[in-house]
């Protein structure tokens, strides 16, 4: 019978195992489901194409595997590609109370580190744990940005009243902190960490890239008009929100520059693991739909979130957590918001 394995001359039939099928009656062996298909039960039944957003590269599969956030499945469902899936705007959001939040970053375990701008004992860096609890991590005045390093250490940028940016490294385990770099900061200074552990900073209309101990630094861009937020693409490209030039700038690993996104007053950017760019303006958060950061330009964007004036106030910084949620610092309301995205494809 269909769905059963049988051999000529035998009176006994055995059900096709999960991952195998037989759609004809009579003698014959069960065949493995093709790559991109699966069957999760024994006996009669056909193999099923993996759902959108899932893939399977093997024959005889009993399940498909998620492509993960920011990737889409190939039409054959045998592989995943960097892509822009369809998202539903956040219908629920969470917020955490953090005094004077500005820059921030998210660790691989989901912990959010937030720069608390101001002076006094409550200024410095706050920690929002994955369970939502908020604690004060370290004290220092006029901290404008933080970045998580690959070993779990924290970099934080202190912008003094004399337009000097002091970059510190903080060891979360030991509590030891060391100043490793000083730059001119007549404009907002920002810091992030590249995939190879290099440190990338903006300040005074420049973008500077240093090795991890900041003993060797190169200026990769100059004469920019108020560069604020920045992030690094998986291929090493530097993406900068050049606020008063009304654009998101791409600086390639080879040193070339071009406008990736033309948009009024971008304040910050975040690059997804697939290389797509999320950018923040005065009143919304948008996703460049077309192609990863290495693309020459972004010809289409979709709005992920529009600021609700009754909730979000002054959007300052954005980041992505490991689950794909967007994290936003709201300086005017003293909140850090988590905006869950719902994938609908």
mmCIF file with all atom_site columns, C-alpha atoms in Angstrom, residues 32-39 47-52 54-65 73-79:
data_model
loop_
_atom_site.group_PDB
_atom_site.id
_atom_site.type_symbol
_atom_site.label_atom_id
_atom_site.label_alt_id
_atom_site.label_comp_id
_atom_site.label_asym_id
_atom_site.label_entity_id
_atom_site.label_seq_id
_atom_site.pdbx_PDB_ins_code
_atom_site.Cartn_x
_atom_site.Cartn_y
_atom_site.Cartn_z
_atom_site.occupancy
_atom_site.B_iso_or_equiv
_atom_site.pdbx_formal_charge
_atom_site.auth_seq_id
_atom_site.auth_comp_id
_atom_site.auth_asym_id
_atom_site.auth_atom_id
_atom_site.pdbx_PDB_model_num
ATOM 1  C CA . UNK A 1 32 ? 13.664 9.927  1.108  1.00 0.00 ? 32 UNK A CA 1
ATOM 2  C CA . UNK A 1 33 ? 12.041 13.341 1.007  1.00 0.00 ? 33 UNK A CA 1
ATOM 3  C CA . UNK A 1 34 ? 14.002 15.695 -1.232 1.00 0.00 ? 34 UNK A CA 1
ATOM 4  C CA . UNK A 1 35 ? 16.035 18.557 0.171  1.00 0.00 ? 35 UNK A CA 1
ATOM 5  C CA . UNK A 1 36 ? 13.750 21.492 0.946  1.00 0.00 ? 36 UNK A CA 1
ATOM 6  C CA . UNK A 1 37 ? 10.955 19.101 1.993  1.00 0.00 ? 37 UNK A CA 1
ATOM 7  C CA . UNK A 1 38 ? 10.143 17.230 5.181  1.00 0.00 ? 38 UNK A CA 1
ATOM 8  C CA . UNK A 1 39 ? 7.759  14.628 6.651  1.00 0.00 ? 39 UNK A CA 1
ATOM 9  C CA . UNK A 1 47 ? 6.593  15.266 1.895  1.00 0.00 ? 47 UNK A CA 1
ATOM 10 C CA . UNK A 1 48 ? 5.848  18.943 2.467  1.00 0.00 ? 48 UNK A CA 1
ATOM 11 C CA . UNK A 1 49 ? 7.808  21.975 1.269  1.00 0.00 ? 49 UNK A CA 1
ATOM 12 C CA . UNK A 1 50 ? 9.404  23.868 4.162  1.00 0.00 ? 50 UNK A CA 1
ATOM 13 C CA . UNK A 1 51 ? 7.449  26.937 5.245  1.00 0.00 ? 51 UNK A CA 1
ATOM 14 C CA . UNK A 1 52 ? 8.572  30.429 4.290  1.00 0.00 ? 52 UNK A CA 1
ATOM 15 C CA . UNK A 1 54 ? 12.606 27.813 6.953  1.00 0.00 ? 54 UNK A CA 1
ATOM 16 C CA . UNK A 1 55 ? 14.993 25.576 5.020  1.00 0.00 ? 55 UNK A CA 1
ATOM 17 C CA . UNK A 1 56 ? 16.437 22.070 4.880  1.00 0.00 ? 56 UNK A CA 1
ATOM 18 C CA . UNK A 1 57 ? 19.540 21.165 2.838  1.00 0.00 ? 57 UNK A CA 1
ATOM 19 C CA . UNK A 1 58 ? 19.315 17.391 3.415  1.00 0.00 ? 58 UNK A CA 1
ATOM 20 C CA . UNK A 1 59 ? 17.249 14.510 2.062  1.00 0.00 ? 59 UNK A CA 1
ATOM 21 C CA . UNK A 1 60 ? 15.109 12.447 4.421  1.00 0.00 ? 60 UNK A CA 1
ATOM 22 C CA . UNK A 1 61 ? 14.437 15.351 6.777  1.00 0.00 ? 61 UNK A CA 1
ATOM 23 C CA . UNK A 1 62 ? 11.821 15.224 9.512  1.00 0.00 ? 62 UNK A CA 1
ATOM 24 C CA . UNK A 1 63 ? 11.839 18.971 10.142 1.00 0.00 ? 63 UNK A CA 1
ATOM 25 C CA . UNK A 1 64 ? 13.009 22.270 8.693  1.00 0.00 ? 64 UNK A CA 1
ATOM 26 C CA . UNK A 1 65 ? 15.268 24.820 10.335 1.00 0.00 ? 65 UNK A CA 1
ATOM 27 C CA . UNK A 1 73 ? 14.564 31.115 2.507  1.00 0.00 ? 73 UNK A CA 1
ATOM 28 C CA . UNK A 1 74 ? 15.427 30.409 -1.126 1.00 0.00 ? 74 UNK A CA 1
ATOM 29 C CA . UNK A 1 75 ? 12.414 29.385 -3.205 1.00 0.00 ? 75 UNK A CA 1
ATOM 30 C CA . UNK A 1 76 ? 13.717 25.801 -3.158 1.00 0.00 ? 76 UNK A CA 1
ATOM 31 C CA . UNK A 1 77 ? 13.886 25.980 0.668  1.00 0.00 ? 77 UNK A CA 1
ATOM 32 C CA . UNK A 1 78 ? 17.332 24.385 0.509  1.00 0.00 ? 78 UNK A CA 1
ATOM 33 C CA . UNK A 1 79 ? 19.250 27.455 1.736  1.00 0.00 ? 79 UNK A CA 1
#
